[in-house]
Coordinates of C-alpha atoms and ligand atoms in Angstrom, one line a residue:
X1 CA 0.0 0.0 0.0
X2 CA 1.9 3.0 -1.4
X3 CA 0.3 5.5 1.1
X4 CA 1.5 3.4 4.0
X5 CA 5.0 3.2 2.6
X6 CA 5.0 7.0 2.2
X7 CA 3.8 7.5 5.8
X8 CA 6.5 5.1 7.1
X9 CA 9.2 7.1 5.2
X10 CA 7.9 10.5 6.4
X11 CA 6.8 9.7 10.0
X12 CA 8.6 6.5 11.0
X13 CA 11.9 6.3 12.8
X14 CA 14.4 3.5 12.4
X15 CA 15.8 2.5 15.8
X16 CA 18.9 0.4 16.6
X17 CA 18.2 -3.4 16.8
X18 CA 15.9 -3.6 13.8
X19 CA 13.0 -1.7 15.4
X20 CA 10.7 0.7 13.5
X21 CA 8.9 3.3 15.6
X22 CA 5.6 4.4 14.1
X23 CA 4.0 5.9 17.2
X24 CA 3.3 9.1 15.3
X25 CA 0.4 7.5 13.2
X26 CA 0.0 3.8 14.2
X27 CA 1.1 2.7 17.6
X28 CA 0.4 5.6 19.9
X29 CA -1.1 8.6 18.2
X30 CA -3.5 6.8 15.9
X31 CA -4.5 8.3 12.5
X32 CA -8.1 7.1 12.6
X33 CA -9.1 7.8 9.0
X34 CA -5.9 6.3 7.7
X35 CA -6.4 3.2 9.9
X36 CA -9.9 2.8 8.3
X37 CA -8.3 3.0 4.8
X38 CA -5.8 0.3 5.8
X39 CA -8.6 -1.8 7.3
X40 CA -10.7 -1.4 4.1
X41 CA -7.7 -2.8 2.0
X42 CA -7.4 -5.8 4.3
X43 CA -11.1 -6.4 4.4
X44 CA -11.3 -6.3 0.6
X45 CA -8.5 -8.9 0.3
X46 CA -10.4 -11.3 2.6
X47 CA -13.9 -10.3 1.3
X48 CA -14.5 -13.8 -0.2
X49 CA -13.1 -15.7 2.7
X50 CA -16.3 -16.0 4.8
X51 CA -14.6 -14.5 7.9
X52 CA -16.6 -14.8 11.1
X53 CA -14.2 -13.2 13.6
X54 CA -11.0 -11.1 13.6
X55 CA -8.5 -12.1 16.3
X56 CA -5.6 -10.0 17.5
X57 CA -3.5 -9.5 20.6
X58 CA -3.4 -6.5 23.0
X59 CA -2.3 -3.7 22.8
X60 CA -1.1 -2.4 19.4
X61 CA -3.0 -4.9 17.2
X62 CA -6.4 -3.7 18.6
X63 CA -6.8 -0.6 16.4
X64 CA -6.3 -2.2 13.0
X65 CA -8.2 -5.4 14.1
X66 CA -11.2 -3.4 15.3
X67 CA -11.3 -1.3 12.0
X68 CA -10.9 -4.5 9.9
X69 CA -13.6 -6.3 11.8
X70 CA -15.9 -3.3 11.4
X71 CA -15.2 -3.2 7.7
X72 CA -16.0 -6.9 7.4
X73 CA -19.1 -6.6 9.6
X74 CA -17.9 -9.3 12.1
X75 CA -16.8 -9.2 15.8
X76 CA -13.2 -8.6 17.0
X77 CA -11.7 -10.6 19.8
X78 CA -8.3 -9.8 21.4
X79 CA -6.0 -12.1 23.4
X80 CA -4.9 -10.7 26.7
X81 CA -1.2 -10.8 27.6
X82 CA -1.6 -11.1 31.4
X83 CA -4.1 -13.2 33.3
X84 CA -6.1 -10.6 35.2
X85 CA -8.9 -10.9 37.7
X86 CA -11.5 -10.2 35.0
X87 CA -10.6 -13.4 33.1
X88 CA -12.4 -16.4 34.4
X89 CA -13.6 -19.8 33.3
X90 CA -12.0 -22.0 30.6
X91 CA -9.2 -20.2 28.7
X92 CA -7.4 -20.9 25.5
X93 CA -3.7 -20.0 25.9
X94 CA -0.5 -19.8 24.0
X95 CA 3.1 -19.0 24.9
X96 CA 4.5 -16.2 22.8
X97 CA 8.1 -14.9 22.6
X98 CA 8.1 -11.1 22.4
X99 CA 10.5 -9.5 19.9
X100 CA 10.2 -6.0 21.3
X101 CA 10.3 -6.9 25.0
X102 CA 12.6 -10.0 24.8
X103 CA 10.5 -12.1 27.1
X104 CA 7.9 -14.9 26.9
X105 CA 4.3 -14.3 28.0
X106 CA 1.0 -16.2 28.0
X107 CA -1.7 -15.0 25.6
X108 CA -5.2 -15.9 26.7
X109 CA -8.7 -15.7 25.3
X110 CA -11.9 -16.9 27.0
X111 CA -12.8 -20.3 25.4
X112 CA -16.4 -19.0 24.9
X113 CA -15.2 -16.5 22.3
X114 CA -13.6 -18.9 19.8
X115 CA -15.8 -21.7 18.5
X116 CA -15.3 -24.6 16.1
X117 CA -17.6 -23.0 13.5
X118 CA -15.4 -19.8 13.4
X119 CA -13.3 -18.9 10.4
X120 CA -10.8 -16.5 11.8
X121 CA -8.7 -13.7 10.3
X122 CA -5.7 -12.9 12.5
X123 CA -4.7 -9.2 12.4
X124 CA -1.7 -7.5 14.0
X125 CA 0.3 -4.3 13.5
X126 CA 3.8 -5.8 12.9
X127 CA 5.1 -9.1 11.6
X128 CA 8.8 -9.7 12.5
X129 CA 9.8 -13.3 13.5
X130 CA 6.2 -14.5 13.4
X131 CA 5.9 -15.5 17.0
X132 CA 2.8 -13.4 17.7
X133 CA 1.0 -14.7 14.6
X134 CA 2.0 -18.3 15.4
X135 CA 0.7 -17.9 19.0
X136 CA -2.6 -16.5 17.7
X137 CA -2.9 -19.3 15.1
X138 CA -2.4 -21.8 17.9
X139 CA -5.0 -20.1 20.1
X140 CA -7.6 -20.2 17.3
X141 CA -6.8 -23.8 16.5
X142 CA -7.0 -24.9 20.1
X143 CA -10.6 -23.6 20.1
X144 CA -11.3 -25.8 17.1
X145 CA -11.6 -22.8 14.7
X146 CA -10.2 -22.5 11.1
X147 CA -7.7 -19.9 10.3
X148 CA -8.4 -18.2 6.9
X149 CA -5.2 -16.2 7.0
X150 CA -3.3 -13.4 8.7
X151 CA -3.0 -9.7 7.9
X152 CA -0.5 -7.1 9.2
X153 CA 0.1 -3.5 8.6
X154 CA 3.9 -3.7 8.5
X155 CA 6.0 -6.9 7.8
X156 CA 9.7 -6.7 8.5
X157 CA 10.6 -9.1 5.7
X158 CA 14.3 -9.2 6.7
X159 CA 13.3 -11.1 9.9
X160 CA 11.7 -13.8 7.7
X161 CA 8.7 -14.7 10.0
X162 CA 6.3 -14.0 7.2
X163 CA 8.0 -15.9 4.5
X164 CA 8.3 -19.0 6.8
X165 CA 4.6 -18.9 7.5
X166 CA 3.9 -18.6 3.7
X167 CA 6.1 -21.6 3.0
X168 CA 4.0 -23.5 5.6
X169 CA 0.9 -22.7 3.6
X170 CA -0.6 -19.8 5.5
X171 CA -2.1 -16.8 3.6
X172 CA -0.1 -13.8 5.0
X173 CA -1.3 -10.4 3.7
X174 CA 0.9 -7.4 4.5
X175 CA 0.2 -3.8 3.6
X176 CA 3.9 -3.0 3.5
X177 CA 6.9 -5.3 3.5
X178 CA 10.3 -3.9 4.6
X179 CA 13.2 -5.9 3.1
X180 CA 16.0 -3.8 4.3
X181 CA 16.2 -1.3 7.2
X182 CA 19.1 0.4 9.0
X183 CA 19.7 3.6 10.8
X184 CA 22.3 4.7 8.2
X185 CA 20.8 3.4 4.9
X186 CA 17.1 3.8 5.6
X187 CA 14.3 1.6 4.4
X188 CA 13.8 -0.5 1.3
X189 CA 10.3 -1.9 0.6
X190 CA 9.6 -5.1 -1.2
X191 CA 8.1 -4.6 -4.7
X192 CA 4.7 -6.3 -4.7
Ligands
5GP1 P1 6.9 -11.2 16.0 O1 6.2 -11.9 17.0 O2 6.5 -11.3 14.6 O3 8.4 -11.4 16.1 O4 6.8 -9.6 16.3 C1 5.5 -9.0 16.2 C2 5.1 -8.3 17.4 O5 6.2 -7.5 17.9 C3 4.0 -7.3 17.0 O6 2.9 -7.6 17.8 C4 4.5 -5.9 17.4 O7 3.8 -5.4 18.5 C5 6.0 -6.1 17.9 N1 7.0 -5.6 16.9 C6 7.9 -6.3 16.2 N2 8.7 -5.5 15.6 C7 8.3 -4.3 15.8 C8 8.8 -3.0 15.4 O8 9.8 -2.9 14.6 N3 8.2 -1.9 15.8 C9 7.1 -2.0 16.6 N4 6.5 -0.8 17.0 N5 6.6 -3.2 17.1 C10 7.2 -4.3 16.7

């Protein structure tokens, strides 16, 4: 999506360690009308997939997942990262290794919210090593649901998580794929 690539170049900041900061329009200050445009693009890519629910993980996946679910006319459910007192009953859980925080956490969704007749679209903000998407795929599967595919706003192609998932047969739809990124040489997008 050319408009997203332009926004990454003008408003994003490349940090040390292969991290892209996009707090100015995506992760903290949220450009709502642009989020709706990105969501419309994802929704049209999955328009024929009979999606029944969009699944994401808190916190930064929620905005694009909500907008995508709204565009598709289906509910959105998000996995929680910490078991809190307002989670009770049977839970679906998955262990996820965090790229940005360098730790492992348990993602949890109430088992009532994912059912065997669900056909799930997984949505997140970033795809790096693919751990978050793998965790969400495993959560959906453990509830007996089908996974139609995954969509992300920004894939960091140089970390290869997306291409590994594609090789395993998953449909991975990314609005922008960064193949090279460094503080001195800037950002190179994949031609799609
Ligand atoms: P993965 O699990 O694919 O390694 O990493 C994806 C998760 O890590 C996303 O949910 C996202 O929140 C976070 N993430 C990974 N790389 C970046 C990055 O460069 N910038 C930001 N803001 N978040 C990232």
